[in-house]
Structure formats: C-alpha cells, structure tokens
CSV table of C-alpha atoms in Angstrom, one decimal:
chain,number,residue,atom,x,y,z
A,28,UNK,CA,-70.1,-47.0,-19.5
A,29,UNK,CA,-69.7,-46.4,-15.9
A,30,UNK,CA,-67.5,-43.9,-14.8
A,31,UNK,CA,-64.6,-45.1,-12.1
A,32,UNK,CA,-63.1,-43.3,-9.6
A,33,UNK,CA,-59.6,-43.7,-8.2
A,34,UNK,CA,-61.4,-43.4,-4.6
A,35,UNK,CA,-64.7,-43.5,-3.0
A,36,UNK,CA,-65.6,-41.6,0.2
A,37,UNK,CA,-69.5,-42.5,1.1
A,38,UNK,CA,-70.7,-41.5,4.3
A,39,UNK,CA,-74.5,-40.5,6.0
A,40,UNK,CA,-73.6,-36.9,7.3
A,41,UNK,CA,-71.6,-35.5,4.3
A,42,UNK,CA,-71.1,-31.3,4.7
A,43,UNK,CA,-72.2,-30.1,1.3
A,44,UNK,CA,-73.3,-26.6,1.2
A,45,UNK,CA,-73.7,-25.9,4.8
A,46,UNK,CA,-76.1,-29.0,5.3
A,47,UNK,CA,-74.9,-32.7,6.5
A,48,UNK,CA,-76.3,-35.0,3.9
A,49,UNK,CA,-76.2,-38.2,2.8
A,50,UNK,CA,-73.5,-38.6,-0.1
A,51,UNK,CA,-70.6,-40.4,-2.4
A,52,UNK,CA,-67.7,-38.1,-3.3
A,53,UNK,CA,-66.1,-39.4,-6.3
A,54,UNK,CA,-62.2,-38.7,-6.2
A,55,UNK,CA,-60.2,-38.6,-9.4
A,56,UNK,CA,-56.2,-37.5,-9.4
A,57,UNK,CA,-56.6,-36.1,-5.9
A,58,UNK,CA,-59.5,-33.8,-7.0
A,59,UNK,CA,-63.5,-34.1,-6.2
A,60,UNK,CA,-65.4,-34.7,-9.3
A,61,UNK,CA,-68.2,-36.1,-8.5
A,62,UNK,CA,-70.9,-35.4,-5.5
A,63,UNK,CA,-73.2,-37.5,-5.6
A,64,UNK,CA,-76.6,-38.5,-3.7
A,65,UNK,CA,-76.0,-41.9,-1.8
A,66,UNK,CA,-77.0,-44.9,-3.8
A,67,UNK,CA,-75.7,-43.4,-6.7
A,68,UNK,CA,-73.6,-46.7,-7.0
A,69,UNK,CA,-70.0,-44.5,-7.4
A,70,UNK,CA,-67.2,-47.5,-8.6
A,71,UNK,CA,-63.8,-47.2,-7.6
A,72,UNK,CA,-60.8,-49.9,-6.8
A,73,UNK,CA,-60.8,-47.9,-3.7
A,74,UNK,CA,-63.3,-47.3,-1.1
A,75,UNK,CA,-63.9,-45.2,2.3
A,76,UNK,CA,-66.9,-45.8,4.3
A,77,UNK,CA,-67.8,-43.1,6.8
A,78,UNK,CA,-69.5,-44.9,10.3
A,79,UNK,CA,-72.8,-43.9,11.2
A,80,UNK,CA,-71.2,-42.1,14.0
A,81,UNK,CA,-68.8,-39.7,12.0
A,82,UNK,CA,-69.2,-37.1,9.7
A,83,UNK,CA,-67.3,-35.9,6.4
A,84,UNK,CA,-66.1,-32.0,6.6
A,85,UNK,CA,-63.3,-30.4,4.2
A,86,UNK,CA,-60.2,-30.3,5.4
A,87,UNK,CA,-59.3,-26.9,8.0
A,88,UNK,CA,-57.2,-24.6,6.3
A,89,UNK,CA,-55.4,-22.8,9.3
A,90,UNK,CA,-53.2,-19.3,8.1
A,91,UNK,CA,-51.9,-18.2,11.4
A,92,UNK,CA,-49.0,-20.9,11.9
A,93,UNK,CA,-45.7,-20.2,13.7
A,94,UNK,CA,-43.5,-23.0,12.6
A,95,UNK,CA,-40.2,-22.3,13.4
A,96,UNK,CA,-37.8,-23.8,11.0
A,97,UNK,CA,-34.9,-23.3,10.3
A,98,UNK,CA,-33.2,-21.8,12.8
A,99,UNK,CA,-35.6,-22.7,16.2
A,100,UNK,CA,-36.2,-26.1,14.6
A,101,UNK,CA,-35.9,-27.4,18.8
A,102,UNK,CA,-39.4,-25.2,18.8
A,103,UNK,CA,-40.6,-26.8,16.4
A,104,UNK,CA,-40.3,-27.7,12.6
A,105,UNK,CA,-41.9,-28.7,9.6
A,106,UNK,CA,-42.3,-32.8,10.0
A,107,UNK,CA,-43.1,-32.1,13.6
A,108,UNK,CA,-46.0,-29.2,13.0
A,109,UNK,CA,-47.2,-31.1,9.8
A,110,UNK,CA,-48.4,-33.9,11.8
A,111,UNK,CA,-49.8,-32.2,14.5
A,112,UNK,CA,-51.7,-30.6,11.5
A,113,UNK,CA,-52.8,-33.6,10.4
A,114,UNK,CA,-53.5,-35.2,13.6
A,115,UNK,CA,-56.3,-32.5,14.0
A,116,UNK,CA,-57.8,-32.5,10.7
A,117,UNK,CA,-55.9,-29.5,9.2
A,118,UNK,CA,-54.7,-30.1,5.8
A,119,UNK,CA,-53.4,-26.6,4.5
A,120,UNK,CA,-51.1,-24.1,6.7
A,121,UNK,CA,-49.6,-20.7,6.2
A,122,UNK,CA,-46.9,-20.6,7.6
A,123,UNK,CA,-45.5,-17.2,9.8
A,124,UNK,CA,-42.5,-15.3,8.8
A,125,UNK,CA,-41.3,-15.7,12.0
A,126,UNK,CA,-39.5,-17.2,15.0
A,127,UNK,CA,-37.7,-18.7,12.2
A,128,UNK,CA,-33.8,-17.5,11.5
A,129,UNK,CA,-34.0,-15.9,9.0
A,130,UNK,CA,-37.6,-14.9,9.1
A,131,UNK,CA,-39.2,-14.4,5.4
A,132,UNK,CA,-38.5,-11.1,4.7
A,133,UNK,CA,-36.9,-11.3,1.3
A,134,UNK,CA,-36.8,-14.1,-1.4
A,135,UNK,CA,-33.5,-15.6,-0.2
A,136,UNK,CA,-34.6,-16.1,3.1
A,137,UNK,CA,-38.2,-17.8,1.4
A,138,UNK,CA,-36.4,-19.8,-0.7
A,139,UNK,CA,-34.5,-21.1,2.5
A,140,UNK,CA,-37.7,-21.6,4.0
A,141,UNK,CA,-38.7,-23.7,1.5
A,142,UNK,CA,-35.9,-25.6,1.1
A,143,UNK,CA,-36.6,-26.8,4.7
A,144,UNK,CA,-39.7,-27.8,3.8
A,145,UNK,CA,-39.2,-29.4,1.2
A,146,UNK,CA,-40.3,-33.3,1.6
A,147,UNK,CA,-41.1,-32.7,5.1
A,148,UNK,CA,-44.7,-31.7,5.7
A,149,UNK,CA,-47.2,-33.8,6.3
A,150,UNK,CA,-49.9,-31.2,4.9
A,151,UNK,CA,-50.1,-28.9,2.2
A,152,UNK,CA,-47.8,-25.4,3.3
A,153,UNK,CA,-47.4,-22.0,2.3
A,154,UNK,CA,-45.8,-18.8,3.7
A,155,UNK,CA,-46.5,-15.5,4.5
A,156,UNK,CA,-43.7,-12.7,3.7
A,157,UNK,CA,-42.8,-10.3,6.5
A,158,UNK,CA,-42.9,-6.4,6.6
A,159,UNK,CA,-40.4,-5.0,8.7
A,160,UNK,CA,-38.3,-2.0,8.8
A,161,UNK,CA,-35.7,-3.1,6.1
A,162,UNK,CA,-38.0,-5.0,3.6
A,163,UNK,CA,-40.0,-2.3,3.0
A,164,UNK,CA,-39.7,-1.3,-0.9
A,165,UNK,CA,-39.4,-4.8,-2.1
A,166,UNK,CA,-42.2,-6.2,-1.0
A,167,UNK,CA,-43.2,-6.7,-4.8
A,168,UNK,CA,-40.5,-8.9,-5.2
A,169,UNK,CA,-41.6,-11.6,-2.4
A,170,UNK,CA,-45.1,-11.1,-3.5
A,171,UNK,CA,-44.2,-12.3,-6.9
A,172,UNK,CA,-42.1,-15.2,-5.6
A,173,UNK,CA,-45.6,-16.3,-3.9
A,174,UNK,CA,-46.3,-14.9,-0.4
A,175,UNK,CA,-49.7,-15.2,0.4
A,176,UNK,CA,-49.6,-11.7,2.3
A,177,UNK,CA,-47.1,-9.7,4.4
A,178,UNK,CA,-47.3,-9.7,8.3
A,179,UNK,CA,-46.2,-6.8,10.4
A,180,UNK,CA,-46.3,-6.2,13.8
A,181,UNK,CA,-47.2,-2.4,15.8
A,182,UNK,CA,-45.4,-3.7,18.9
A,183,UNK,CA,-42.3,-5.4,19.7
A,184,UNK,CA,-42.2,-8.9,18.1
A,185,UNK,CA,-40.1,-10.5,20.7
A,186,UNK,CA,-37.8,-11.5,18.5
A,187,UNK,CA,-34.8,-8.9,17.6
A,188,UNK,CA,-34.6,-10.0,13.5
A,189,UNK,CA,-38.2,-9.3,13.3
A,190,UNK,CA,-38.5,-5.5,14.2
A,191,UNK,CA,-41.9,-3.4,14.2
A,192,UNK,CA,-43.0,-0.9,12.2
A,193,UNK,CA,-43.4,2.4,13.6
A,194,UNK,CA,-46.6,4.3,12.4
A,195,UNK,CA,-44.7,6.1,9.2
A,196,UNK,CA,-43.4,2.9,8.5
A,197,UNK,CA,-47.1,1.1,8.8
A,198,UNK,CA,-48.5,4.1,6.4
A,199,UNK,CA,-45.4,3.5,4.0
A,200,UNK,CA,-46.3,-0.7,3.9
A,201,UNK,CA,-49.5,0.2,3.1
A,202,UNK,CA,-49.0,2.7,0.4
A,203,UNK,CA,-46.6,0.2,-1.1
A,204,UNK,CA,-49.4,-3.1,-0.3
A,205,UNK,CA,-51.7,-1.1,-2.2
A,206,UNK,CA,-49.9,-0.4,-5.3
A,207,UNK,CA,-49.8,-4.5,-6.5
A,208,UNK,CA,-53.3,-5.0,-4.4
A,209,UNK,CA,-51.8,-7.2,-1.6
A,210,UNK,CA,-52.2,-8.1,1.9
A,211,UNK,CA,-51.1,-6.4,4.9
A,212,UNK,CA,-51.8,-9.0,8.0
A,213,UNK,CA,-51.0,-7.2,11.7
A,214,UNK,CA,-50.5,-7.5,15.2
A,215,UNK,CA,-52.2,-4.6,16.2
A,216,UNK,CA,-51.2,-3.9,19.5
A,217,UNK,CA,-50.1,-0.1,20.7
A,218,UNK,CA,-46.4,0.1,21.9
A,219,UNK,CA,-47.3,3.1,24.1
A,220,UNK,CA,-50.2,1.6,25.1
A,221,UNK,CA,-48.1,-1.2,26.4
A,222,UNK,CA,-45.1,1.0,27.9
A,223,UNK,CA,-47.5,2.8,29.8
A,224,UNK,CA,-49.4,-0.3,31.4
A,225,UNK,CA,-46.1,-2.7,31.8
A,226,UNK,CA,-46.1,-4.0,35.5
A,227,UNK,CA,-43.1,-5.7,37.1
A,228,UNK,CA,-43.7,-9.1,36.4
A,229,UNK,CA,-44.7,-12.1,38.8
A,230,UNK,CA,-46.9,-15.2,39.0
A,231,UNK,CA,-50.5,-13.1,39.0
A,232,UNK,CA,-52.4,-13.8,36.1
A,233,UNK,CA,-54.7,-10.7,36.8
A,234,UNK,CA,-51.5,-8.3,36.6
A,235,UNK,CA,-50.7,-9.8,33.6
A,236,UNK,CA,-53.5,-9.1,31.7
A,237,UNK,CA,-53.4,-5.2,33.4
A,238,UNK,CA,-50.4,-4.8,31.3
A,239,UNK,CA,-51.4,-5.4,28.2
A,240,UNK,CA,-54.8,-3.8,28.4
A,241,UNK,CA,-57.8,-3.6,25.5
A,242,UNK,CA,-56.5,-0.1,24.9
A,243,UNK,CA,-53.3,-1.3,23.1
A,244,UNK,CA,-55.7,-3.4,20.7
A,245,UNK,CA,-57.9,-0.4,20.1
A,246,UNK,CA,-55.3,2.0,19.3
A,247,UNK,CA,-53.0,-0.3,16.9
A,248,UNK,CA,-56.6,-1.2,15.2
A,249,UNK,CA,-58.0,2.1,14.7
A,250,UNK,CA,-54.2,3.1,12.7
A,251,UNK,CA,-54.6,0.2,11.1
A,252,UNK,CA,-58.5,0.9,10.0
A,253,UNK,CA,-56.8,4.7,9.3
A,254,UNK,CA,-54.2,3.4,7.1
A,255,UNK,CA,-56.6,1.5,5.0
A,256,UNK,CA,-58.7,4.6,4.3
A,257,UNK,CA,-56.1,6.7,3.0
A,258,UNK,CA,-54.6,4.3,1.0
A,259,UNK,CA,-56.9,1.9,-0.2
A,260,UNK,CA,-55.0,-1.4,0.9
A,261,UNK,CA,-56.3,-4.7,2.4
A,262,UNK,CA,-55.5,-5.3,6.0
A,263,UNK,CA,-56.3,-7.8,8.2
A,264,UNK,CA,-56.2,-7.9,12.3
A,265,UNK,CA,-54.6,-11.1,13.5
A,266,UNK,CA,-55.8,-13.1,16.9
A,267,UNK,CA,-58.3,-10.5,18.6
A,268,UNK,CA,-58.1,-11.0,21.6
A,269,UNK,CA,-60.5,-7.7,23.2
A,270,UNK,CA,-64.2,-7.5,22.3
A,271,UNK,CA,-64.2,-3.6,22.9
A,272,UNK,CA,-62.1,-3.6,19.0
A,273,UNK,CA,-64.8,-5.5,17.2
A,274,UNK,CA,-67.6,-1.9,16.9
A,275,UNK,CA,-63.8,-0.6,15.4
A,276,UNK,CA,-64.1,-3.1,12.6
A,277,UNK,CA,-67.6,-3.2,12.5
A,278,UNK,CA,-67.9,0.6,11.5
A,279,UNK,CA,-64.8,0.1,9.3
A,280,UNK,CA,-66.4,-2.8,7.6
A,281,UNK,CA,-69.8,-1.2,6.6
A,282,UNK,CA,-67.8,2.3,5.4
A,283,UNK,CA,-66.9,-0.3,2.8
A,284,UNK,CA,-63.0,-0.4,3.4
A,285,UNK,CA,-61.3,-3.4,3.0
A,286,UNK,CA,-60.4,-5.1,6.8
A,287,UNK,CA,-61.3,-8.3,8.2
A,288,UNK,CA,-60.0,-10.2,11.5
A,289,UNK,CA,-59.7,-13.2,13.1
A,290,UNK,CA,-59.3,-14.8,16.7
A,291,UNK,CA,-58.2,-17.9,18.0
A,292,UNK,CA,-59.9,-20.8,19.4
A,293,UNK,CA,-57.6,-20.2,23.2
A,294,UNK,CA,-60.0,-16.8,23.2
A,295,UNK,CA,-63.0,-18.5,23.1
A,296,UNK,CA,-62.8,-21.8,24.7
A,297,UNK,CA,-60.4,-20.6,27.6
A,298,UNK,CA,-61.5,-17.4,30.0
A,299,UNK,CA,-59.1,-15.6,32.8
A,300,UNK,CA,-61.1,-16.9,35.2
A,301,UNK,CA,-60.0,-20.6,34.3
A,302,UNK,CA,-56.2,-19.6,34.3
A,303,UNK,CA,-54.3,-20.1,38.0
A,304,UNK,CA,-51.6,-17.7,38.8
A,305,UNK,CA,-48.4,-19.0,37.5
A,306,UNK,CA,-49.9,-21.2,35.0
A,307,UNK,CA,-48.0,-19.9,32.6
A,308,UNK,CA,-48.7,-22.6,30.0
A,309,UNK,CA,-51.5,-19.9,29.0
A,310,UNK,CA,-49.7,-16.9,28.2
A,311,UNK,CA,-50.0,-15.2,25.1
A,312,UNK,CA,-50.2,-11.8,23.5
A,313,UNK,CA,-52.8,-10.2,23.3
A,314,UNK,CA,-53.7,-12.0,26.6
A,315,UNK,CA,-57.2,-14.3,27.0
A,316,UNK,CA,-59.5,-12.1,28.8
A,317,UNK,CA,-62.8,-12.6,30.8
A,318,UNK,CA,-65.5,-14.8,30.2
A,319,UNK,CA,-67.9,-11.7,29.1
A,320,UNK,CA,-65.0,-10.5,26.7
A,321,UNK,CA,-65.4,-14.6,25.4
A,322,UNK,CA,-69.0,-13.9,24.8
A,323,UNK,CA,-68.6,-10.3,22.8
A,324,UNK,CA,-66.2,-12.7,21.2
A,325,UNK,CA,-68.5,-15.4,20.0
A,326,UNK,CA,-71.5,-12.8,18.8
A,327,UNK,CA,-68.6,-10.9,16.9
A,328,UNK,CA,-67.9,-14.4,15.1
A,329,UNK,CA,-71.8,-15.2,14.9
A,330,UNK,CA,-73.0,-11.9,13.2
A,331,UNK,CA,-69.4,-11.7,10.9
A,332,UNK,CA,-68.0,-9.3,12.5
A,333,UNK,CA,-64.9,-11.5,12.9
A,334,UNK,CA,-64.4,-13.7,9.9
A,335,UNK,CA,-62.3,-16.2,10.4
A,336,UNK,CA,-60.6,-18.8,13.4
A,337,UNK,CA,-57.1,-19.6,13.3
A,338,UNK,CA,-54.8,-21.3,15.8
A,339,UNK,CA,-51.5,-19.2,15.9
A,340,UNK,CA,-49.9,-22.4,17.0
A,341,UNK,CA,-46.9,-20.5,18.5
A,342,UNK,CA,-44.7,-23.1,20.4
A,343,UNK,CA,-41.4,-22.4,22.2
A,344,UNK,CA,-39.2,-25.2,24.3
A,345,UNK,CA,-40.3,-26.3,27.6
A,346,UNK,CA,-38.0,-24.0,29.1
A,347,UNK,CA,-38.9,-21.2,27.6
A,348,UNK,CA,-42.7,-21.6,28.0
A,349,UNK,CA,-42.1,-21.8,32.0
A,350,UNK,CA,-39.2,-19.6,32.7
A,351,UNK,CA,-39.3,-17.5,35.1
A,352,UNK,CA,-40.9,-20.0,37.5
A,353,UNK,CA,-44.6,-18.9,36.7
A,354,UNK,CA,-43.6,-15.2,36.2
A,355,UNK,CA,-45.9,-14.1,33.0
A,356,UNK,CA,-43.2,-11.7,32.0
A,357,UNK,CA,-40.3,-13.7,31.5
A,358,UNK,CA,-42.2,-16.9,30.0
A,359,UNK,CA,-42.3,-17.3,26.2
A,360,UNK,CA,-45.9,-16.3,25.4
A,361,UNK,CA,-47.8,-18.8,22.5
A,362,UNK,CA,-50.0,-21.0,22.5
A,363,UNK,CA,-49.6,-24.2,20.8
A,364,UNK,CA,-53.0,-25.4,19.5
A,365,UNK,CA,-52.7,-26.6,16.2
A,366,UNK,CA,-53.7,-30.2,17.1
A,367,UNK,CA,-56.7,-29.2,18.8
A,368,UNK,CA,-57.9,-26.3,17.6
A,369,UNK,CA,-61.2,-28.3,15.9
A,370,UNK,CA,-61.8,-30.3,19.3
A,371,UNK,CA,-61.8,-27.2,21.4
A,372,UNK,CA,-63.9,-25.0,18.9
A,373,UNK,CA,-66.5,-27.5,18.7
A,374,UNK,CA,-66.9,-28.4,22.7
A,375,UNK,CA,-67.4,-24.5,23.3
A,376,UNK,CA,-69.3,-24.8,20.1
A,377,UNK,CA,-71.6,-27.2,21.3
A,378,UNK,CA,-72.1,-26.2,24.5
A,379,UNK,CA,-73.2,-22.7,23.3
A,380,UNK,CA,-75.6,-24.2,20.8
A,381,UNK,CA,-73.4,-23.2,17.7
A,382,UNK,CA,-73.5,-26.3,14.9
A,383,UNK,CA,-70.5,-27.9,13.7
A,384,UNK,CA,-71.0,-26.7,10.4
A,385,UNK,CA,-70.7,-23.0,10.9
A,386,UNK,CA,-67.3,-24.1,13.2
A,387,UNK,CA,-66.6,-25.7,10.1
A,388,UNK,CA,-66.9,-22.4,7.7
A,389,UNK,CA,-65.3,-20.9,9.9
A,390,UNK,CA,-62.0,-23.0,10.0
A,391,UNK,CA,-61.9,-24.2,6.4
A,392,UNK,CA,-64.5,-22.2,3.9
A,393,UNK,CA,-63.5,-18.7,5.0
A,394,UNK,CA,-59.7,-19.5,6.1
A,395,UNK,CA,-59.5,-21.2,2.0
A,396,UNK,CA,-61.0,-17.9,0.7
A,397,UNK,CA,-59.4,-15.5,3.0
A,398,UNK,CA,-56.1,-17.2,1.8
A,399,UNK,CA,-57.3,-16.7,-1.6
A,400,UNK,CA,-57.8,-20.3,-2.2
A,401,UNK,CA,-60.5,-21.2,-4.4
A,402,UNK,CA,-59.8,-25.3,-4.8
A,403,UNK,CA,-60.2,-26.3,-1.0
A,404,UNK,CA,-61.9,-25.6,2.4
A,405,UNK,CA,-65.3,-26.8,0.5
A,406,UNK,CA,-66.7,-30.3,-0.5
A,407,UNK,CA,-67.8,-29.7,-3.7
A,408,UNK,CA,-66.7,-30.7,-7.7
A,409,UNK,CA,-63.7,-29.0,-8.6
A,410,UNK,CA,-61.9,-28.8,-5.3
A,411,UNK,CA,-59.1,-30.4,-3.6
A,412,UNK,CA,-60.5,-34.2,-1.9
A,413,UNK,CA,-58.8,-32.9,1.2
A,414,UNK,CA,-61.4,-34.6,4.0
A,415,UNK,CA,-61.4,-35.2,7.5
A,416,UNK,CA,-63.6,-38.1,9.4
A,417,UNK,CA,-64.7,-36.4,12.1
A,418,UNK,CA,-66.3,-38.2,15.3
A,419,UNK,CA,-68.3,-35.1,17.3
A,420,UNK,CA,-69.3,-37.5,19.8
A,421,UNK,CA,-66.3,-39.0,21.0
A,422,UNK,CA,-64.7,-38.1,24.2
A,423,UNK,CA,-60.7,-37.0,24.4
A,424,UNK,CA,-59.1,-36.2,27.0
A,425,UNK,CA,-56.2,-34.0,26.0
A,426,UNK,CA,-52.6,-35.9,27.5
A,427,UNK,CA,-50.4,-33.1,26.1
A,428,UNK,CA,-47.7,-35.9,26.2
A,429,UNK,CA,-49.2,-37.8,23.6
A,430,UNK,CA,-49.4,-34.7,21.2
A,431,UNK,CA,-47.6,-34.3,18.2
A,432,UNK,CA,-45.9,-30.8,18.8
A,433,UNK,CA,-42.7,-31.3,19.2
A,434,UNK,CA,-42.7,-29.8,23.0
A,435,UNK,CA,-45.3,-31.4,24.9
A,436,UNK,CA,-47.3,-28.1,26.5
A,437,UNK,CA,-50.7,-27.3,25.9
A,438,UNK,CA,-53.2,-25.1,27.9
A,439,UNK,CA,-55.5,-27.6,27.1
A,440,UNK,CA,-53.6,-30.6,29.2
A,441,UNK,CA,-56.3,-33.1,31.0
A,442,UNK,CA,-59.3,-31.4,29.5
A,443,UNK,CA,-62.0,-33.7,28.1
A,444,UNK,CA,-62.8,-32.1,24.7
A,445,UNK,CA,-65.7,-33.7,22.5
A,446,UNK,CA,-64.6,-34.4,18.7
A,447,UNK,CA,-61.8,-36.8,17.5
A,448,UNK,CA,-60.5,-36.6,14.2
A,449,UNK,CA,-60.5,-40.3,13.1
A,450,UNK,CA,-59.0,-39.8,9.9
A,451,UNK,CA,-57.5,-37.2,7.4
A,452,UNK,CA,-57.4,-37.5,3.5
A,453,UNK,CA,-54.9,-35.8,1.5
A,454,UNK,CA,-55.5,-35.3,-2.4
A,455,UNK,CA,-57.8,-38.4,-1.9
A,456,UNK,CA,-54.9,-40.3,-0.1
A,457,UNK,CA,-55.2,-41.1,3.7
A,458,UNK,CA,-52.5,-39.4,5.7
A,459,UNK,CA,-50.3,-42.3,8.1
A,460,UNK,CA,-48.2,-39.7,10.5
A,461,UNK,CA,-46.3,-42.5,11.5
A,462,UNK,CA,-45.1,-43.1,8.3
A,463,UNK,CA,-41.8,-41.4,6.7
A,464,UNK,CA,-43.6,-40.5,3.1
A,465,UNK,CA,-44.6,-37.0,3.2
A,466,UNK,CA,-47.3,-36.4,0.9
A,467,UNK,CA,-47.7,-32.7,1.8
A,468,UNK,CA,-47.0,-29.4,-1.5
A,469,UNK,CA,-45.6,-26.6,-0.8
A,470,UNK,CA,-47.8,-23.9,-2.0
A,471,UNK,CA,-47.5,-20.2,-3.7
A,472,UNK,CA,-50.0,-17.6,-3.7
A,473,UNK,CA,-53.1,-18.5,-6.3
C-alpha cells in the first residue's frame, strides 16, 4: 500500500543536515514524516514544487521580538508583526515583555498578552516574562504559566513600567532563576558606564556612539558572567553589539558556566561608517559600531562564540523614530528588521564567503534549541513542516514603504539585498498575508 501524504514539498536544494540535497518531504497533520531521497515517488492530493532556482530551509525561529501590543499597538501589533514575520520567512517569535502596557511581568498581564494575540498572528508566538524590580519572587509563577525565560535589563529600559535591576537585584533574579533551572535573558549594558559617557545630544552619529561606549557592555557582561558563577543560573546576553565582550564570554564559556549570546543582523550587515549624521533611522542601543568591531563580530559567530542571530525588531511611530530632527538622543532607538533580517544576513553572508546554510543554523537550528524547541528550526521526521522557499539569487531592493511593519522605517531603505523569500509554509499550509485567516498558535514554554 502506498503511503499518502496530506502535502508534498519536492525540491533540488533541500537543507537536511547541513547539506542542500535533492529531496520529498512528506507532510502529514502539519508535521514532517517522511524525508525522502527525490524519486522516491511521495503521493499526496497536494503538491509543492521547489524551482531549480530556490531552495528549501526550515522556517527562522526569531526570540528577540518587540511587538508592542496592547498598549503601543500604533507601534506595532500582533497581525501587523506576524506578517512581516512571514513575509521574511520567520515562522516562530518570542515575543518581548515589553513596550507593551502592561509589559509581562506577572500572569495577569501574560494572560492579557495573549488574549491580544489571540487569532491575530500570522506565525507561531510565544512570550518571554519580565524581571523587574517588583516581579522579583514570583517569577515561578510566570514560569509555570509558560514563559520561555525572563528578560532584565542593567540600564534604563526607556520605558518607565519596565524598570532595571540594580546589581543586588540582578544577584537576587538569579538566585531565584536558578532554583526552578530557568532563563535569565539581559541587556547588559553599565548604567555608570553610560552616566559617565552621556554627551549632549545632536545630529553626529560619531558622538552618539561615544556615549554609549564598549565599556558599558563589558561591565554589565562581566556581572552578568559573575552572577552565573555564584549561583549556578542560565543567562544569556542579548544583541552584542561590541567585539571587545566576546574573550568575556569566551573564557566564561570554556570555565563551563552556563552563558550564551547573540547579535543582530543591523551589527553585521550595517557599520558606523555607512551611517550619515542625523540618519537617525539607525539608532539603537547598544549602538552599531565600526566595520572592524563588524568583523570581531562575524569570527565570534564563526568559531561559536556567539550562538545565535536575532532581529530585535524594535519599532516605534514615525515620529518617534525621527524626533528630535536627527538628534540621536531624543529619537526612539530600534531597529525594525524582522522582515529582512534573512535578506540582509545572507548578502553580508555571501559576500564574506559564509554559506547559506550556516546563516541558516544560525536563525532557525540554534534560535529552535536556544528556545528550547525541539519540533522546529530543522528539516527532519518529527518536526514541525514549517518551510520557507527561499530564492538566494534574486535581487530586492528594500522600498521600506512596501514593508509589512506597521511604520514604514527601515535602515535598510533602497538597499539591494540578495535573497527573496518566495513562499512560507505553516504546519504544511502556505501562509497568504493578505488573507484574514490567521493560522498562527500561540505557544508555552516546552
């Protein structure tokens, strides 16, 4: 008897294992459960041809998502970011505690969360729980309602209902992390650091990044890195932005203490020397640095050093991103990538002679298993048929008009990228953006 499938995805470059190869995914019930050599003959009513000139890769799995809603829903919101998600081939987010009002920081305000998500996304969604001041000795209770980890920040957030945690208070969210083996994730930058190096403002790009210098990474990292040897906790440093940290986490890696990190795709495709005074479109904290801080940055990736790449889509409203009139300290800083975060990875990529696949592991394998997923960021039996079609080829010039975000900024506006995401599959079902039917779970911690 031959075995049918509800869909068939066949295809010449297949990513199975590290290697493009050709293959036939068999998709039963929105799961993978059969991988297949090509001209294995798979039979389904259904049927998805790959062109010789695109390639099948798992869908990205992106956990550094500021989505806004409710409460800043004009920055953006859960239909809005879902799409853009989808639109560039990412099919699971983890969402941030905040800008949202209230941010998730008890169970109340997660349930909220997900009530405004509810039949609204586009893509699979989770959240992470916030450690702040006040939420600190119940952090149990949102990790059992199904965080995926608690964020914390070292430095003001720029939002008042999402305070930081002073150094006591970052020792006390690690004891406490610790006890029911969590995840601590941080924005590690120095608040004295920063006092000490914060200039008057203006439209100087250079002055900017003066005032929030690599110092303020490497002192919030090293308390962090601290923290997790007398306690024992799992930490992780969000968007690295300064090369001088990653010996920091190097060291703390092979002592055998349990710390990884990420960056962004802004930090390696986009260096301070690109970035016009005024252009404010680019700001965000920790800053982009200088094209040799870009290439510290790439080997870090390279030798695993950093682990994983993440957009921290962080939008705001038009007005916000350029108040001030190009003065870098009154603009909003963020930068919303989430749409092309695969595009602009794999041009840089590319052009440094890095292959799509290890761009690939590093967007969808390691975010899945950094998240604790164990059912997607893979093409393999067993896992979740999220897929993307994915044309490396193509040309795209980036109209930030044309985007999905709900505000139309991007730091990549009228750059030609290489890469277009021709289609995304969700649980074996192709994903129409235009269409009101949101196909998209809302997820809880494995």
């Amino acid at each position: 008897m031959v075995e049918a499938f509800d869909v068939v995805v066949t295809g010449r470059r297949v990513l199975v294992d590290g290697e493009f190869v050709a293959a036939e995914i068999g998709i039963t019930d929105g799961v993978i459960t059969r991988v297949a050599a090509a001209g294995a003959g798979l039979e389904s009513a259904s049927l998805i041809e790959v062109d010789d000139d695109e390639v099948l890769i798992p869908g990205l799995v992106d956990t550094h998502v500021h989505i806004n809603e409710p409460g800043r829903t004009e920055w953006e919101g859960f239909d809005s970011a879902t799409r853009a998600a989808a639109a560039g081939g990412v099919t699971t987010v983890i969402d941030m505690p905040l800008n949202s009002i209230p941010p998730t920081i008890d169970v109340p305000s997660l349930r909220i969360k997900q009530a405004a998500a509810r039949g609204s996304v586009a893509v699979d969604v989770g959240f992470w729980g916030g450690a702040v001041p006040s939420s600190l000795g119940s952090l149990r209770e949102l990790q059992d309602a199904g965080v995926f980890g608690f964020k914390a920040f070292l430095a003001p957030s720029g939002v008042d209902e999402f305070p930081h945690l002073d150094r006591a208070q970052l020792r006390a969210a690690l004891d406490e992390i610790a006890s029911f083996d969590g995840l601590l994730i941080v924005h590690a930058e120095d608040p004295g650091v920063l006092e000490a190096s914060e200039g008057d403002g203006g439209p100087s790009y250079a002055r900017f990044v003066r005032s929030r210098p690599p110092e303020a990474e490497l002192e919030a990292i090293a308390a962090v890195i601290d923290g997790v040897r007398e306690t024992g906790a799992r930490a992780h440093i969000l968007h690295l932005a300064s090369a001088a940290a990653l010996p920091l986490i190097a060291a703390a890696k092979a002592e055998g203490l349990r710390i990884t990190a990420e960056t962004c795709p802004h930090y390696l495709t986009i260096d301070a020397e690109q970035i016009p005074d005024g252009a404010t479109q680019f700001k965000c904290c920790p800053p982009i640095r200088d094209r040799r801080n870009q290439d510290a940055l790439w080997a870090g990736l390279r030798d695993g050093t950093l682990d994983i790449v993440v957009s921290d889509h962080s939008p705001s409203t038009v007005e916000m991103k350029f108040a001030g009139d190009g003065d870098f300290q009154v603009a909003w800083g963020g930068i919303a990538g989430l749409q092309l975060g695969l595009a602009a990875m794999w041009t840089a990529a590319r052009s440094r002679g890095v292959p799509l696949a290890e761009v690939v592991e590093w967007m969808a394998g390691a975010t899945a298993r950094f998240a604790g997923f164990s059912d997607r960021g893979a093409i393999r039996e067993g896992t979740r048929a999220d897929l993307v079609v994915f044309a490396p080829d193509a040309g795209l010039t980036v109209d930030a008009a044309a985007l999905q975000h709900k505000n139309k900024v991007s730091a990549y506006d009228g750059e030609n990228l290489s890469g277009v995401v021709r289609e995304t599959i969700l649980g074996g079902v192709r994903v129409d953006i235009e269409s009101p039917d949101r196909r998209g779970r809302l997820l809880t911690r494995p």
